[in-house]
Amino acid sequence: MPASPKTFHVKSFGCQMNAYDGERMAELMAAQGLTATDDAAAADLVVLNTCHIREKATEKVYSDIGRLRKDAGEQGRKPMIAVAGCVAQAEGAEIIRRAKVDVVVGPQAYHNLPELVARAAAGEAALDTDMPVESKFGHLPGRRKVNPSAFLTVQEGCDKFCTYCVVPYTRGAEVSRPFAAIVDEAKALVDAGAREITLLGQNVNAWNDAEDRGLHGLIRALDRIPGLHRIRYTTSHPNDMTQGLIDAHRDVESLMPFLHLPVQSGSDRILKAMNRQHTRDSYMRLIDRVRAARPDIALSGDFIVGFPGETEADFADTLSLVDTMGHAQAFSFKYSPRPGTPAATMADQVPAEVMDDRLQRLQAALNRDQQAFNAATVGRTCTILIERRGKLPGQMLGKSPWLQSVHLIGDHAIGDLVEVALVSAGPNSLAGEVTVRAAA
């Protein structure tokens, strides 16, 4: 029978929403009097906050559990193990049966983690993968001290049902958190040290409320919070990119000039098979409208290569779209089937070696464009938010408005806003020279 834990460690995989959920689970356990530790093998309780987007995600969870037990066993320890997140939601009791873990909790039920840990310590079954109607957020503790750049989930779930994606099955339908609750949490984050907040959602720009404020209205409200200097949001869907949100990029100074808007493919035939609900042309015209409103905006996106039935001609359409768009950064992946999704049973699955070749060619084009974007920002002066110390003496690291990593030398505190001249660019970061420290 597992003993009641005194220390805990949360390890999160995957998306930024998982990072947010991991922070909230840590706050839950801290509110119960447990002490956090960075050493998973030395913790009494380890929470593996899983992501189902990863290739072979389920098998990797079992591998992580085995590795954790081996590392802890070498120290003579046997930690309580909780599996949370999307793999927990998808696998449920099978994880308990197969891996003999102590707790399994889905992403919509993790507010019950303290109760589940107590039940496990008492030798009872501890499984909760319900998707309750009531919001979990009302059961979470108040925000504690946070980093200068903080996450804030405002929307969960997805109604889009892209044929390759498990999110509608593991996170449920689209749900928007109440306006007042978001504003209150944002204020608490600022009081706890945040200077920048990134609004999160599976389809974050689908956020809305009874007053039809839309994400743009929420952003304008958050812009009025004293001490909040920067606002970002991710991940968006092209179909939810309203004119009001585009106008906010033009009007709201604290809304950073960065847009992550996944396109996935440049082929209309593949986009239709993916059930993406947009076309190549509609995506390109949408980006034109955004750039007209905010000419310096940095564009980010997601791409999948090797979707079932993708031909070389379809892939050529993706490369030509990349050549046209000029992404500042992007994420690219080989298609991998997810059990229970329509694409997993589609004919014409693309051979692995073909996917490998296409991914290498796509990433070469995306890396080329990222380096070009970075090089084009050299000579600009901008404000950097200092987030952490670098490896070199006196080196500080932060982010530009365009979400580039910038390193500089200076006597600055974490959380400072510093005006710098961007003097050189590499493929993944830039160097800055301090001009003046921005006002607090």
PDB file of C-alpha atoms in Angstrom, residues 114-392:
ATOM      1  CA  PRO A 114      -5.565  15.343  -4.064  1.00  0.00           C
ATOM      2  CA  GLU A 115      -8.604  13.158  -3.399  1.00  0.00           C
ATOM      3  CA  LEU A 116      -7.324  10.483  -5.782  1.00  0.00           C
ATOM      4  CA  VAL A 117      -3.898  10.490  -4.120  1.00  0.00           C
ATOM      5  CA  ALA A 118      -5.554  10.072  -0.709  1.00  0.00           C
ATOM      6  CA  ARG A 119      -7.635   7.162  -2.022  1.00  0.00           C
ATOM      7  CA  ALA A 120      -4.547   5.501  -3.483  1.00  0.00           C
ATOM      8  CA  ALA A 121      -2.717   5.911  -0.172  1.00  0.00           C
ATOM      9  CA  ALA A 122      -5.645   4.149   1.514  1.00  0.00           C
ATOM     10  CA  GLY A 123      -5.395   1.270  -0.963  1.00  0.00           C
ATOM     11  CA  GLU A 124      -8.508   2.187  -2.940  1.00  0.00           C
ATOM     12  CA  ALA A 125      -8.997   2.452  -6.698  1.00  0.00           C
ATOM     13  CA  ALA A 126      -8.023   5.927  -7.897  1.00  0.00           C
ATOM     14  CA  LEU A 127      -9.321   6.498 -11.440  1.00  0.00           C
ATOM     15  CA  ASP A 128     -11.146   9.575 -12.758  1.00  0.00           C
ATOM     16  CA  THR A 129     -11.555  10.209 -16.481  1.00  0.00           C
ATOM     17  CA  ASP A 130     -14.931  11.921 -16.283  1.00  0.00           C
ATOM     18  CA  MET A 131     -15.644  15.079 -18.245  1.00  0.00           C
ATOM     19  CA  PRO A 132     -17.886  16.895 -15.774  1.00  0.00           C
ATOM     20  CA  VAL A 133     -20.198  19.708 -16.811  1.00  0.00           C
ATOM     21  CA  GLU A 134     -18.967  21.967 -14.026  1.00  0.00           C
ATOM     22  CA  SER A 135     -15.650  23.693 -14.570  1.00  0.00           C
ATOM     23  CA  LYS A 136     -12.572  22.239 -12.890  1.00  0.00           C
ATOM     24  CA  PHE A 137     -11.080  25.728 -12.643  1.00  0.00           C
ATOM     25  CA  GLY A 138     -13.326  26.747  -9.762  1.00  0.00           C
ATOM     26  CA  HIS A 139     -11.776  23.955  -7.661  1.00  0.00           C
ATOM     27  CA  LEU A 140      -8.166  25.036  -8.194  1.00  0.00           C
ATOM     28  CA  PRO A 141      -6.165  27.093  -5.653  1.00  0.00           C
ATOM     29  CA  GLY A 142      -5.199  30.723  -6.189  1.00  0.00           C
ATOM     30  CA  ARG A 143      -2.160  31.456  -8.310  1.00  0.00           C
ATOM     31  CA  ARG A 144       1.200  31.594  -6.534  1.00  0.00           C
ATOM     32  CA  LYS A 145       4.501  33.174  -7.558  1.00  0.00           C
ATOM     33  CA  VAL A 146       4.977  32.732 -11.304  1.00  0.00           C
ATOM     34  CA  ASN A 147       7.572  33.431 -13.972  1.00  0.00           C
ATOM     35  CA  PRO A 148       7.587  36.731 -15.891  1.00  0.00           C
ATOM     36  CA  SER A 149       5.897  34.927 -18.796  1.00  0.00           C
ATOM     37  CA  ALA A 150       2.873  32.906 -17.670  1.00  0.00           C
ATOM     38  CA  PHE A 151       0.248  30.678 -19.283  1.00  0.00           C
ATOM     39  CA  LEU A 152      -3.494  31.096 -18.791  1.00  0.00           C
ATOM     40  CA  THR A 153      -5.966  28.574 -20.199  1.00  0.00           C
ATOM     41  CA  VAL A 154      -9.137  30.303 -21.434  1.00  0.00           C
ATOM     42  CA  GLN A 155     -10.658  27.618 -23.678  1.00  0.00           C
ATOM     43  CA  GLU A 156     -10.535  23.831 -23.839  1.00  0.00           C
ATOM     44  CA  GLY A 157     -11.695  21.133 -26.185  1.00  0.00           C
ATOM     45  CA  CYS A 158     -12.341  21.057 -29.904  1.00  0.00           C
ATOM     46  CA  ASP A 159     -15.370  20.739 -32.178  1.00  0.00           C
ATOM     47  CA  LYS A 160     -13.423  20.695 -35.448  1.00  0.00           C
ATOM     48  CA  PHE A 161     -12.813  16.910 -35.669  1.00  0.00           C
ATOM     49  CA  CYS A 162      -9.784  16.967 -37.953  1.00  0.00           C
ATOM     50  CA  THR A 163      -9.488  13.386 -39.124  1.00  0.00           C
ATOM     51  CA  TYR A 164      -5.966  12.885 -37.691  1.00  0.00           C
ATOM     52  CA  CYS A 165      -6.575  14.371 -34.244  1.00  0.00           C
ATOM     53  CA  VAL A 166      -7.528  12.824 -30.897  1.00  0.00           C
ATOM     54  CA  VAL A 167      -8.199  16.098 -29.063  1.00  0.00           C
ATOM     55  CA  PRO A 168     -12.023  16.003 -29.395  1.00  0.00           C
ATOM     56  CA  TYR A 169     -11.942  12.556 -27.771  1.00  0.00           C
ATOM     57  CA  THR A 170      -9.437  13.304 -24.993  1.00  0.00           C
ATOM     58  CA  ARG A 171     -10.301  16.935 -24.178  1.00  0.00           C
ATOM     59  CA  GLY A 172     -13.978  16.977 -25.129  1.00  0.00           C
ATOM     60  CA  ALA A 173     -16.104  19.635 -26.812  1.00  0.00           C
ATOM     61  CA  GLU A 174     -15.133  23.293 -27.028  1.00  0.00           C
ATOM     62  CA  VAL A 175     -15.744  25.060 -23.725  1.00  0.00           C
ATOM     63  CA  SER A 176     -14.930  28.695 -22.912  1.00  0.00           C
ATOM     64  CA  ARG A 177     -14.064  29.750 -19.392  1.00  0.00           C
ATOM     65  CA  PRO A 178     -16.135  32.639 -17.992  1.00  0.00           C
ATOM     66  CA  PHE A 179     -14.874  36.139 -18.750  1.00  0.00           C
ATOM     67  CA  ALA A 180     -14.733  37.259 -15.101  1.00  0.00           C
ATOM     68  CA  ALA A 181     -12.807  34.151 -14.018  1.00  0.00           C
ATOM     69  CA  ILE A 182     -10.190  34.735 -16.710  1.00  0.00           C
ATOM     70  CA  VAL A 183      -9.764  38.400 -15.816  1.00  0.00           C
ATOM     71  CA  ASP A 184      -9.446  37.518 -12.129  1.00  0.00           C
ATOM     72  CA  GLU A 185      -6.805  34.881 -12.826  1.00  0.00           C
ATOM     73  CA  ALA A 186      -4.909  37.253 -15.116  1.00  0.00           C
ATOM     74  CA  LYS A 187      -4.841  39.867 -12.350  1.00  0.00           C
ATOM     75  CA  ALA A 188      -3.620  37.240  -9.896  1.00  0.00           C
ATOM     76  CA  LEU A 189      -0.852  36.231 -12.303  1.00  0.00           C
ATOM     77  CA  VAL A 190       0.291  39.834 -12.637  1.00  0.00           C
ATOM     78  CA  ASP A 191       0.220  40.229  -8.846  1.00  0.00           C
ATOM     79  CA  ALA A 192       2.353  37.057  -8.644  1.00  0.00           C
ATOM     80  CA  GLY A 193       4.998  38.445 -10.992  1.00  0.00           C
ATOM     81  CA  ALA A 194       3.821  37.918 -14.586  1.00  0.00           C
ATOM     82  CA  ARG A 195       4.607  40.664 -17.086  1.00  0.00           C
ATOM     83  CA  GLU A 196       3.418  38.625 -20.072  1.00  0.00           C
ATOM     84  CA  ILE A 197       0.462  36.236 -20.350  1.00  0.00           C
ATOM     85  CA  THR A 198      -0.108  33.702 -23.117  1.00  0.00           C
ATOM     86  CA  LEU A 199      -3.768  32.756 -23.484  1.00  0.00           C
ATOM     87  CA  LEU A 200      -4.146  29.045 -24.207  1.00  0.00           C
ATOM     88  CA  GLY A 201      -6.761  26.871 -25.852  1.00  0.00           C
ATOM     89  CA  GLN A 202      -7.053  23.943 -28.207  1.00  0.00           C
ATOM     90  CA  ASN A 203      -8.812  26.501 -30.403  1.00  0.00           C
ATOM     91  CA  VAL A 204      -8.108  29.606 -28.377  1.00  0.00           C
ATOM     92  CA  ASN A 205      -9.682  32.003 -30.872  1.00  0.00           C
ATOM     93  CA  ALA A 206     -12.960  30.108 -30.530  1.00  0.00           C
ATOM     94  CA  TRP A 207     -13.284  31.637 -27.044  1.00  0.00           C
ATOM     95  CA  ASN A 208     -16.551  33.494 -26.559  1.00  0.00           C
ATOM     96  CA  ASP A 209     -19.137  34.262 -23.891  1.00  0.00           C
ATOM     97  CA  ALA A 210     -22.818  35.085 -23.548  1.00  0.00           C
ATOM     98  CA  GLU A 211     -22.113  38.723 -24.384  1.00  0.00           C
ATOM     99  CA  ASP A 212     -20.394  37.713 -27.646  1.00  0.00           C
ATOM    100  CA  ARG A 213     -17.163  39.461 -26.679  1.00  0.00           C
ATOM    101  CA  GLY A 214     -14.960  37.068 -28.629  1.00  0.00           C
ATOM    102  CA  LEU A 215     -11.248  36.639 -27.991  1.00  0.00           C
ATOM    103  CA  HIS A 216     -10.627  40.169 -29.229  1.00  0.00           C
ATOM    104  CA  GLY A 217     -12.917  41.562 -26.536  1.00  0.00           C
ATOM    105  CA  LEU A 218     -11.173  39.500 -23.876  1.00  0.00           C
ATOM    106  CA  ILE A 219      -7.770  40.738 -25.076  1.00  0.00           C
ATOM    107  CA  ARG A 220      -8.920  44.352 -24.952  1.00  0.00           C
ATOM    108  CA  ALA A 221     -10.129  43.826 -21.369  1.00  0.00           C
ATOM    109  CA  LEU A 222      -6.847  42.226 -20.304  1.00  0.00           C
ATOM    110  CA  ASP A 223      -4.968  45.099 -21.920  1.00  0.00           C
ATOM    111  CA  ARG A 224      -6.406  47.354 -19.211  1.00  0.00           C
ATOM    112  CA  ILE A 225      -4.788  45.398 -16.350  1.00  0.00           C
ATOM    113  CA  PRO A 226      -2.004  47.531 -14.808  1.00  0.00           C
ATOM    114  CA  GLY A 227       1.358  45.795 -14.971  1.00  0.00           C
ATOM    115  CA  LEU A 228       0.437  43.427 -17.823  1.00  0.00           C
ATOM    116  CA  HIS A 229       2.759  44.481 -20.623  1.00  0.00           C
ATOM    117  CA  ARG A 230       2.411  41.659 -23.119  1.00  0.00           C
ATOM    118  CA  ILE A 231      -0.393  39.403 -24.353  1.00  0.00           C
ATOM    119  CA  ARG A 232      -0.064  36.398 -26.661  1.00  0.00           C
ATOM    120  CA  TYR A 233      -2.413  33.551 -27.597  1.00  0.00           C
ATOM    121  CA  THR A 234      -2.129  30.033 -29.037  1.00  0.00           C
ATOM    122  CA  THR A 235      -3.253  27.780 -30.712  1.00  0.00           C
ATOM    123  CA  SER A 236      -5.640  29.233 -33.270  1.00  0.00           C
ATOM    124  CA  HIS A 237      -7.784  27.793 -36.030  1.00  0.00           C
ATOM    125  CA  PRO A 238      -8.147  29.692 -39.323  1.00  0.00           C
ATOM    126  CA  ASN A 239     -11.954  29.410 -39.219  1.00  0.00           C
ATOM    127  CA  ASP A 240     -12.079  31.299 -35.911  1.00  0.00           C
ATOM    128  CA  MET A 241      -9.813  34.172 -36.987  1.00  0.00           C
ATOM    129  CA  THR A 242     -12.382  36.981 -36.900  1.00  0.00           C
ATOM    130  CA  GLN A 243     -12.028  40.531 -38.158  1.00  0.00           C
ATOM    131  CA  GLY A 244     -12.331  41.697 -34.561  1.00  0.00           C
ATOM    132  CA  LEU A 245      -9.243  39.677 -33.643  1.00  0.00           C
ATOM    133  CA  ILE A 246      -7.366  40.960 -36.687  1.00  0.00           C
ATOM    134  CA  ASP A 247      -8.282  44.518 -35.660  1.00  0.00           C
ATOM    135  CA  ALA A 248      -6.971  43.829 -32.156  1.00  0.00           C
ATOM    136  CA  HIS A 249      -3.557  43.105 -33.668  1.00  0.00           C
ATOM    137  CA  ARG A 250      -3.719  46.577 -35.182  1.00  0.00           C
ATOM    138  CA  ASP A 251      -5.048  48.425 -32.139  1.00  0.00           C
ATOM    139  CA  VAL A 252      -3.836  46.768 -28.925  1.00  0.00           C
ATOM    140  CA  GLU A 253      -0.236  47.689 -28.158  1.00  0.00           C
ATOM    141  CA  SER A 254       0.245  44.897 -25.605  1.00  0.00           C
ATOM    142  CA  LEU A 255      -0.851  42.211 -28.108  1.00  0.00           C
ATOM    143  CA  MET A 256       2.441  40.983 -29.486  1.00  0.00           C
ATOM    144  CA  PRO A 257       3.037  40.838 -33.271  1.00  0.00           C
ATOM    145  CA  PHE A 258       3.081  37.045 -33.413  1.00  0.00           C
ATOM    146  CA  LEU A 259       0.468  34.655 -34.782  1.00  0.00           C
ATOM    147  CA  HIS A 260       0.561  30.869 -34.590  1.00  0.00           C
ATOM    148  CA  LEU A 261      -2.014  29.743 -37.146  1.00  0.00           C
ATOM    149  CA  PRO A 262      -1.628  26.105 -38.269  1.00  0.00           C
ATOM    150  CA  VAL A 263      -2.313  25.366 -41.927  1.00  0.00           C
ATOM    151  CA  GLN A 264      -1.136  21.692 -41.951  1.00  0.00           C
ATOM    152  CA  SER A 265      -0.938  21.326 -45.743  1.00  0.00           C
ATOM    153  CA  GLY A 266      -0.779  23.416 -48.906  1.00  0.00           C
ATOM    154  CA  SER A 267      -2.910  20.949 -50.877  1.00  0.00           C
ATOM    155  CA  ASP A 268      -6.653  21.517 -51.028  1.00  0.00           C
ATOM    156  CA  ARG A 269      -7.193  17.804 -51.626  1.00  0.00           C
ATOM    157  CA  ILE A 270      -5.319  16.898 -48.449  1.00  0.00           C
ATOM    158  CA  LEU A 271      -6.922  19.711 -46.446  1.00  0.00           C
ATOM    159  CA  LYS A 272     -10.333  18.313 -47.383  1.00  0.00           C
ATOM    160  CA  ALA A 273      -9.270  14.791 -46.358  1.00  0.00           C
ATOM    161  CA  MET A 274      -8.029  16.248 -43.064  1.00  0.00           C
ATOM    162  CA  ASN A 275     -11.415  18.007 -42.554  1.00  0.00           C
ATOM    163  CA  ARG A 276      -9.518  21.248 -41.943  1.00  0.00           C
ATOM    164  CA  GLN A 277     -12.467  23.397 -43.120  1.00  0.00           C
ATOM    165  CA  HIS A 278     -10.262  25.928 -44.889  1.00  0.00           C
ATOM    166  CA  THR A 279      -8.549  25.992 -48.259  1.00  0.00           C
ATOM    167  CA  ARG A 280      -5.108  27.045 -49.381  1.00  0.00           C
ATOM    168  CA  ASP A 281      -6.539  30.226 -50.893  1.00  0.00           C
ATOM    169  CA  SER A 282      -8.689  31.130 -47.877  1.00  0.00           C
ATOM    170  CA  TYR A 283      -5.660  30.702 -45.607  1.00  0.00           C
ATOM    171  CA  MET A 284      -3.469  32.894 -47.801  1.00  0.00           C
ATOM    172  CA  ARG A 285      -6.126  35.606 -48.018  1.00  0.00           C
ATOM    173  CA  LEU A 286      -6.550  35.499 -44.244  1.00  0.00           C
ATOM    174  CA  ILE A 287      -2.818  36.023 -43.710  1.00  0.00           C
ATOM    175  CA  ASP A 288      -2.924  38.943 -46.162  1.00  0.00           C
ATOM    176  CA  ARG A 289      -5.609  40.582 -43.997  1.00  0.00           C
ATOM    177  CA  VAL A 290      -3.596  40.033 -40.833  1.00  0.00           C
ATOM    178  CA  ARG A 291      -0.451  41.491 -42.400  1.00  0.00           C
ATOM    179  CA  ALA A 292      -2.393  44.481 -43.679  1.00  0.00           C
ATOM    180  CA  ALA A 293      -3.484  45.158 -40.086  1.00  0.00           C
ATOM    181  CA  ARG A 294      -0.058  44.449 -38.526  1.00  0.00           C
ATOM    182  CA  PRO A 295       2.695  44.560 -41.169  1.00  0.00           C
ATOM    183  CA  ASP A 296       5.484  43.377 -38.828  1.00  0.00           C
ATOM    184  CA  ILE A 297       3.624  40.297 -37.593  1.00  0.00           C
ATOM    185  CA  ALA A 298       5.632  37.070 -37.289  1.00  0.00           C
ATOM    186  CA  LEU A 299       3.790  34.071 -38.697  1.00  0.00           C
ATOM    187  CA  SER A 300       4.092  30.613 -37.150  1.00  0.00           C
ATOM    188  CA  GLY A 301       2.349  27.420 -38.186  1.00  0.00           C
ATOM    189  CA  ASP A 302       2.059  23.638 -38.070  1.00  0.00           C
ATOM    190  CA  PHE A 303       2.567  21.219 -40.952  1.00  0.00           C
ATOM    191  CA  ILE A 304       1.922  17.496 -41.323  1.00  0.00           C
ATOM    192  CA  VAL A 305       3.676  15.536 -44.067  1.00  0.00           C
ATOM    193  CA  GLY A 306       2.704  12.080 -45.242  1.00  0.00           C
ATOM    194  CA  PHE A 307      -1.010  12.278 -44.484  1.00  0.00           C
ATOM    195  CA  PRO A 308      -2.745   9.229 -46.029  1.00  0.00           C
ATOM    196  CA  GLY A 309      -3.004   9.647 -49.787  1.00  0.00           C
ATOM    197  CA  GLU A 310      -0.532  12.547 -49.974  1.00  0.00           C
ATOM    198  CA  THR A 311       1.199  12.472 -53.363  1.00  0.00           C
ATOM    199  CA  GLU A 312       4.390  14.209 -54.409  1.00  0.00           C
ATOM    200  CA  ALA A 313       2.201  16.800 -56.150  1.00  0.00           C
ATOM    201  CA  ASP A 314       0.317  17.438 -52.892  1.00  0.00           C
ATOM    202  CA  PHE A 315       3.612  17.853 -51.059  1.00  0.00           C
ATOM    203  CA  ALA A 316       4.831  20.244 -53.775  1.00  0.00           C
ATOM    204  CA  ASP A 317       1.763  22.373 -53.008  1.00  0.00           C
ATOM    205  CA  THR A 318       2.870  22.514 -49.373  1.00  0.00           C
ATOM    206  CA  LEU A 319       6.389  23.585 -50.346  1.00  0.00           C
ATOM    207  CA  SER A 320       5.038  26.289 -52.636  1.00  0.00           C
ATOM    208  CA  LEU A 321       2.796  27.579 -49.842  1.00  0.00           C
ATOM    209  CA  VAL A 322       5.812  27.751 -47.541  1.00  0.00           C
ATOM    210  CA  ASP A 323       7.731  29.682 -50.198  1.00  0.00           C
ATOM    211  CA  THR A 324       4.863  32.173 -50.424  1.00  0.00           C
ATOM    212  CA  MET A 325       4.121  32.650 -46.721  1.00  0.00           C
ATOM    213  CA  GLY A 326       7.567  33.313 -45.242  1.00  0.00           C
ATOM    214  CA  HIS A 327       7.055  31.809 -41.791  1.00  0.00           C
ATOM    215  CA  ALA A 328       9.094  33.234 -38.932  1.00  0.00           C
ATOM    216  CA  GLN A 329       8.983  29.819 -37.296  1.00  0.00           C
ATOM    217  CA  ALA A 330       6.963  26.627 -37.659  1.00  0.00           C
ATOM    218  CA  PHE A 331       6.490  23.109 -36.363  1.00  0.00           C
ATOM    219  CA  SER A 332       6.474  20.170 -38.753  1.00  0.00           C
ATOM    220  CA  PHE A 333       5.669  16.525 -38.164  1.00  0.00           C
ATOM    221  CA  LYS A 334       5.354  13.219 -39.929  1.00  0.00           C
ATOM    222  CA  TYR A 335       1.806  11.913 -39.875  1.00  0.00           C
ATOM    223  CA  SER A 336       1.311   9.134 -37.361  1.00  0.00           C
ATOM    224  CA  PRO A 337      -2.016   7.335 -36.890  1.00  0.00           C
ATOM    225  CA  ARG A 338      -3.937   7.845 -33.664  1.00  0.00           C
ATOM    226  CA  PRO A 339      -6.239   4.987 -32.625  1.00  0.00           C
ATOM    227  CA  GLY A 340      -9.893   5.880 -33.032  1.00  0.00           C
ATOM    228  CA  THR A 341      -9.368   8.676 -35.561  1.00  0.00           C
ATOM    229  CA  PRO A 342     -10.755   8.386 -39.113  1.00  0.00           C
ATOM    230  CA  ALA A 343      -7.337   8.878 -40.727  1.00  0.00           C
ATOM    231  CA  ALA A 344      -5.938   5.828 -38.955  1.00  0.00           C
ATOM    232  CA  THR A 345      -8.023   3.533 -41.176  1.00  0.00           C
ATOM    233  CA  MET A 346      -7.694   5.479 -44.427  1.00  0.00           C
ATOM    234  CA  ALA A 347      -6.233   3.770 -47.477  1.00  0.00           C
ATOM    235  CA  ASP A 348      -2.931   4.812 -49.068  1.00  0.00           C
ATOM    236  CA  GLN A 349      -0.875   5.211 -45.907  1.00  0.00           C
ATOM    237  CA  VAL A 350       2.393   6.858 -46.954  1.00  0.00           C
ATOM    238  CA  PRO A 351       5.576   4.779 -46.476  1.00  0.00           C
ATOM    239  CA  ALA A 352       7.867   5.870 -43.646  1.00  0.00           C
ATOM    240  CA  GLU A 353      10.837   6.502 -45.927  1.00  0.00           C
ATOM    241  CA  VAL A 354       8.755   8.823 -48.112  1.00  0.00           C
ATOM    242  CA  MET A 355       7.596  10.762 -45.036  1.00  0.00           C
ATOM    243  CA  ASP A 356      11.183  11.039 -43.818  1.00  0.00           C
ATOM    244  CA  ASP A 357      12.320  12.508 -47.138  1.00  0.00           C
ATOM    245  CA  ARG A 358       9.449  14.988 -47.299  1.00  0.00           C
ATOM    246  CA  LEU A 359       9.936  16.107 -43.714  1.00  0.00           C
ATOM    247  CA  GLN A 360      13.623  16.818 -44.352  1.00  0.00           C
ATOM    248  CA  ARG A 361      12.797  18.907 -47.413  1.00  0.00           C
ATOM    249  CA  LEU A 362      10.040  20.786 -45.611  1.00  0.00           C
ATOM    250  CA  GLN A 363      12.184  21.509 -42.579  1.00  0.00           C
ATOM    251  CA  ALA A 364      14.991  22.788 -44.801  1.00  0.00           C
ATOM    252  CA  ALA A 365      12.572  25.308 -46.310  1.00  0.00           C
ATOM    253  CA  LEU A 366      11.147  26.308 -42.922  1.00  0.00           C
ATOM    254  CA  ASN A 367      14.632  26.692 -41.412  1.00  0.00           C
ATOM    255  CA  ARG A 368      15.631  28.850 -44.376  1.00  0.00           C
ATOM    256  CA  ASP A 369      12.676  31.147 -43.767  1.00  0.00           C
ATOM    257  CA  GLN A 370      13.252  31.329 -40.012  1.00  0.00           C
ATOM    258  CA  GLN A 371      16.861  32.374 -40.568  1.00  0.00           C
ATOM    259  CA  ALA A 372      15.743  34.943 -43.131  1.00  0.00           C
ATOM    260  CA  PHE A 373      13.189  36.384 -40.714  1.00  0.00           C
ATOM    261  CA  ASN A 374      15.769  36.587 -37.922  1.00  0.00           C
ATOM    262  CA  ALA A 375      18.282  38.251 -40.235  1.00  0.00           C
ATOM    263  CA  ALA A 376      15.668  40.786 -41.332  1.00  0.00           C
ATOM    264  CA  THR A 377      15.149  41.918 -37.733  1.00  0.00           C
ATOM    265  CA  VAL A 378      18.821  42.803 -37.250  1.00  0.00           C
ATOM    266  CA  GLY A 379      19.070  46.572 -36.905  1.00  0.00           C
ATOM    267  CA  ARG A 380      15.700  46.921 -35.210  1.00  0.00           C
ATOM    268  CA  THR A 381      15.305  48.269 -31.700  1.00  0.00           C
ATOM    269  CA  CYS A 382      12.732  46.493 -29.549  1.00  0.00           C
ATOM    270  CA  THR A 383      11.824  45.650 -25.972  1.00  0.00           C
ATOM    271  CA  ILE A 384      12.993  42.345 -24.523  1.00  0.00           C
ATOM    272  CA  LEU A 385      11.351  40.661 -21.537  1.00  0.00           C
ATOM    273  CA  ILE A 386      14.148  39.115 -19.453  1.00  0.00           C
ATOM    274  CA  GLU A 387      13.101  35.560 -18.520  1.00  0.00           C
ATOM    275  CA  ARG A 388      16.226  33.826 -17.216  1.00  0.00           C
ATOM    276  CA  ARG A 389      20.000  33.912 -16.887  1.00  0.00           C
ATOM    277  CA  GLY A 390      22.238  32.521 -19.594  1.00  0.00           C
ATOM    278  CA  LYS A 391      25.230  30.217 -19.317  1.00  0.00           C
ATOM    279  CA  LEU A 392      27.850  32.962 -19.721  1.00  0.00           C
TER     280      LEU A 392
END
